[in-house]
């Protein structure tokens, strides 16, 4: 649950910054990028969570997570930026930022999970 709250908080922070700094179409682009990032990263996190906990599948989970983020970025370009549904520059910058932020957050949560599990064993 903490992971969900963290991701929503990151996207909300980006949306608030966009609303303070950007005009209408750029705001919509940032909001679309945030929705796309949340809509893809949250399910992917929970789907790959079991694999990350297994030593024999950890690297596969990391690789699949990276590949999924690349697919989301390419899909965002093809579905939103190229057809002009969203302003390309703010959309791509915010989508890339959200995807990197989710990767960093996921890594931090995984680090804390492993560290706490190791501390409980000793």
JSON list of C-alpha atoms in Angstrom, two decimals, residues 22-112:
[
{"chain": "A", "resi": 22, "resn": "UNK", "atom": "CA", "xyz": [2.49, 25.37, -17.65]},
{"chain": "A", "resi": 23, "resn": "UNK", "atom": "CA", "xyz": [-0.43, 26.42, -19.83]},
{"chain": "A", "resi": 24, "resn": "UNK", "atom": "CA", "xyz": [-3.60, 24.43, -20.59]},
{"chain": "A", "resi": 25, "resn": "UNK", "atom": "CA", "xyz": [-2.45, 22.02, -23.31]},
{"chain": "A", "resi": 26, "resn": "UNK", "atom": "CA", "xyz": [0.85, 21.29, -21.59]},
{"chain": "A", "resi": 27, "resn": "UNK", "atom": "CA", "xyz": [-1.03, 20.64, -18.32]},
{"chain": "A", "resi": 28, "resn": "UNK", "atom": "CA", "xyz": [-3.24, 18.14, -20.11]},
{"chain": "A", "resi": 29, "resn": "UNK", "atom": "CA", "xyz": [-0.17, 16.44, -21.56]},
{"chain": "A", "resi": 30, "resn": "UNK", "atom": "CA", "xyz": [1.39, 16.06, -18.11]},
{"chain": "A", "resi": 31, "resn": "UNK", "atom": "CA", "xyz": [-1.88, 14.75, -16.71]},
{"chain": "A", "resi": 32, "resn": "UNK", "atom": "CA", "xyz": [-2.17, 12.22, -19.56]},
{"chain": "A", "resi": 33, "resn": "UNK", "atom": "CA", "xyz": [1.42, 11.09, -18.95]},
{"chain": "A", "resi": 34, "resn": "UNK", "atom": "CA", "xyz": [0.70, 10.68, -15.24]},
{"chain": "A", "resi": 35, "resn": "UNK", "atom": "CA", "xyz": [-2.40, 8.61, -15.90]},
{"chain": "A", "resi": 36, "resn": "UNK", "atom": "CA", "xyz": [-0.51, 6.44, -18.39]},
{"chain": "A", "resi": 37, "resn": "UNK", "atom": "CA", "xyz": [2.37, 5.96, -15.95]},
{"chain": "A", "resi": 38, "resn": "UNK", "atom": "CA", "xyz": [0.12, 5.05, -13.03]},
{"chain": "A", "resi": 39, "resn": "UNK", "atom": "CA", "xyz": [-2.12, 2.86, -15.15]},
{"chain": "A", "resi": 40, "resn": "UNK", "atom": "CA", "xyz": [0.81, 0.79, -16.35]},
{"chain": "A", "resi": 41, "resn": "UNK", "atom": "CA", "xyz": [3.32, 0.86, -13.51]},
{"chain": "A", "resi": 42, "resn": "UNK", "atom": "CA", "xyz": [1.02, -0.11, -10.67]},
{"chain": "A", "resi": 43, "resn": "UNK", "atom": "CA", "xyz": [-0.27, -3.32, -12.32]},
{"chain": "A", "resi": 44, "resn": "UNK", "atom": "CA", "xyz": [3.24, -4.18, -13.53]},
{"chain": "A", "resi": 45, "resn": "UNK", "atom": "CA", "xyz": [4.63, -3.76, -10.02]},
{"chain": "A", "resi": 46, "resn": "UNK", "atom": "CA", "xyz": [2.10, -6.16, -8.54]},
{"chain": "A", "resi": 47, "resn": "UNK", "atom": "CA", "xyz": [2.39, -8.66, -11.39]},
{"chain": "A", "resi": 48, "resn": "UNK", "atom": "CA", "xyz": [6.20, -8.84, -11.08]},
{"chain": "A", "resi": 49, "resn": "UNK", "atom": "CA", "xyz": [6.26, -8.64, -7.29]},
{"chain": "A", "resi": 50, "resn": "UNK", "atom": "CA", "xyz": [6.31, -12.41, -6.84]},
{"chain": "A", "resi": 51, "resn": "UNK", "atom": "CA", "xyz": [9.18, -12.78, -9.28]},
{"chain": "A", "resi": 52, "resn": "UNK", "atom": "CA", "xyz": [11.28, -10.14, -7.52]},
{"chain": "A", "resi": 53, "resn": "UNK", "atom": "CA", "xyz": [11.02, -12.14, -4.30]},
{"chain": "A", "resi": 54, "resn": "UNK", "atom": "CA", "xyz": [12.50, -15.28, -5.89]},
{"chain": "A", "resi": 55, "resn": "UNK", "atom": "CA", "xyz": [16.26, -15.50, -6.39]},
{"chain": "A", "resi": 56, "resn": "UNK", "atom": "CA", "xyz": [15.92, -17.51, -9.58]},
{"chain": "A", "resi": 57, "resn": "UNK", "atom": "CA", "xyz": [13.59, -14.95, -11.21]},
{"chain": "A", "resi": 58, "resn": "UNK", "atom": "CA", "xyz": [14.82, -11.63, -9.81]},
{"chain": "A", "resi": 59, "resn": "UNK", "atom": "CA", "xyz": [16.90, -10.67, -12.85]},
{"chain": "A", "resi": 60, "resn": "UNK", "atom": "CA", "xyz": [14.04, -11.67, -15.17]},
{"chain": "A", "resi": 61, "resn": "UNK", "atom": "CA", "xyz": [11.67, -9.43, -13.17]},
{"chain": "A", "resi": 62, "resn": "UNK", "atom": "CA", "xyz": [14.09, -6.50, -13.42]},
{"chain": "A", "resi": 63, "resn": "UNK", "atom": "CA", "xyz": [14.50, -7.06, -17.15]},
{"chain": "A", "resi": 64, "resn": "UNK", "atom": "CA", "xyz": [10.77, -7.36, -17.74]},
{"chain": "A", "resi": 65, "resn": "UNK", "atom": "CA", "xyz": [10.16, -4.20, -15.70]},
{"chain": "A", "resi": 66, "resn": "UNK", "atom": "CA", "xyz": [12.67, -2.30, -17.83]},
{"chain": "A", "resi": 67, "resn": "UNK", "atom": "CA", "xyz": [11.22, -3.68, -21.06]},
{"chain": "A", "resi": 68, "resn": "UNK", "atom": "CA", "xyz": [7.71, -2.78, -19.93]},
{"chain": "A", "resi": 69, "resn": "UNK", "atom": "CA", "xyz": [8.78, 0.81, -19.27]},
{"chain": "A", "resi": 70, "resn": "UNK", "atom": "CA", "xyz": [10.30, 1.03, -22.76]},
{"chain": "A", "resi": 71, "resn": "UNK", "atom": "CA", "xyz": [7.07, -0.34, -24.26]},
{"chain": "A", "resi": 72, "resn": "UNK", "atom": "CA", "xyz": [5.03, 2.23, -22.32]},
{"chain": "A", "resi": 73, "resn": "UNK", "atom": "CA", "xyz": [7.27, 5.02, -23.60]},
{"chain": "A", "resi": 74, "resn": "UNK", "atom": "CA", "xyz": [7.02, 3.84, -27.21]},
{"chain": "A", "resi": 75, "resn": "UNK", "atom": "CA", "xyz": [3.25, 3.34, -26.88]},
{"chain": "A", "resi": 76, "resn": "UNK", "atom": "CA", "xyz": [2.94, 6.84, -25.44]},
{"chain": "A", "resi": 77, "resn": "UNK", "atom": "CA", "xyz": [4.83, 8.25, -28.40]},
{"chain": "A", "resi": 78, "resn": "UNK", "atom": "CA", "xyz": [2.74, 6.32, -30.92]},
{"chain": "A", "resi": 79, "resn": "UNK", "atom": "CA", "xyz": [-0.64, 6.83, -29.24]},
{"chain": "A", "resi": 80, "resn": "UNK", "atom": "CA", "xyz": [-0.35, 10.36, -27.88]},
{"chain": "A", "resi": 81, "resn": "UNK", "atom": "CA", "xyz": [2.61, 12.35, -29.20]},
{"chain": "A", "resi": 82, "resn": "UNK", "atom": "CA", "xyz": [2.66, 11.43, -32.90]},
{"chain": "A", "resi": 83, "resn": "UNK", "atom": "CA", "xyz": [-1.09, 11.79, -33.55]},
{"chain": "A", "resi": 84, "resn": "UNK", "atom": "CA", "xyz": [-1.14, 15.08, -31.64]},
{"chain": "A", "resi": 85, "resn": "UNK", "atom": "CA", "xyz": [-3.46, 13.96, -28.82]},
{"chain": "A", "resi": 86, "resn": "UNK", "atom": "CA", "xyz": [-1.02, 15.48, -26.36]},
{"chain": "A", "resi": 87, "resn": "UNK", "atom": "CA", "xyz": [1.59, 18.17, -26.65]},
{"chain": "A", "resi": 88, "resn": "UNK", "atom": "CA", "xyz": [4.73, 16.11, -27.43]},
{"chain": "A", "resi": 89, "resn": "UNK", "atom": "CA", "xyz": [7.44, 17.82, -25.39]},
{"chain": "A", "resi": 90, "resn": "UNK", "atom": "CA", "xyz": [5.67, 18.09, -22.01]},
{"chain": "A", "resi": 91, "resn": "UNK", "atom": "CA", "xyz": [4.09, 14.66, -22.51]},
{"chain": "A", "resi": 92, "resn": "UNK", "atom": "CA", "xyz": [7.36, 12.87, -23.23]},
{"chain": "A", "resi": 93, "resn": "UNK", "atom": "CA", "xyz": [9.34, 14.72, -20.58]},
{"chain": "A", "resi": 94, "resn": "UNK", "atom": "CA", "xyz": [6.76, 14.04, -17.90]},
{"chain": "A", "resi": 95, "resn": "UNK", "atom": "CA", "xyz": [6.19, 10.42, -18.98]},
{"chain": "A", "resi": 96, "resn": "UNK", "atom": "CA", "xyz": [9.93, 9.76, -18.92]},
{"chain": "A", "resi": 97, "resn": "UNK", "atom": "CA", "xyz": [10.22, 11.45, -15.54]},
{"chain": "A", "resi": 98, "resn": "UNK", "atom": "CA", "xyz": [7.31, 9.48, -14.10]},
{"chain": "A", "resi": 99, "resn": "UNK", "atom": "CA", "xyz": [8.71, 6.19, -15.40]},
{"chain": "A", "resi": 100, "resn": "UNK", "atom": "CA", "xyz": [12.16, 6.89, -13.96]},
{"chain": "A", "resi": 101, "resn": "UNK", "atom": "CA", "xyz": [10.60, 7.99, -10.66]},
{"chain": "A", "resi": 102, "resn": "UNK", "atom": "CA", "xyz": [8.58, 4.78, -10.44]},
{"chain": "A", "resi": 103, "resn": "UNK", "atom": "CA", "xyz": [11.71, 2.73, -11.16]},
{"chain": "A", "resi": 104, "resn": "UNK", "atom": "CA", "xyz": [13.62, 4.53, -8.40]},
{"chain": "A", "resi": 105, "resn": "UNK", "atom": "CA", "xyz": [10.72, 4.20, -5.95]},
{"chain": "A", "resi": 106, "resn": "UNK", "atom": "CA", "xyz": [10.37, 0.51, -6.76]},
{"chain": "A", "resi": 107, "resn": "UNK", "atom": "CA", "xyz": [14.10, -0.01, -6.21]},
{"chain": "A", "resi": 108, "resn": "UNK", "atom": "CA", "xyz": [13.96, 1.77, -2.86]},
{"chain": "A", "resi": 109, "resn": "UNK", "atom": "CA", "xyz": [11.02, -0.30, -1.66]},
{"chain": "A", "resi": 110, "resn": "UNK", "atom": "CA", "xyz": [12.75, -3.49, -2.78]},
{"chain": "A", "resi": 111, "resn": "UNK", "atom": "CA", "xyz": [15.95, -2.46, -0.99]},
{"chain": "A", "resi": 112, "resn": "UNK", "atom": "CA", "xyz": [14.08, -1.80, 2.25]}
]
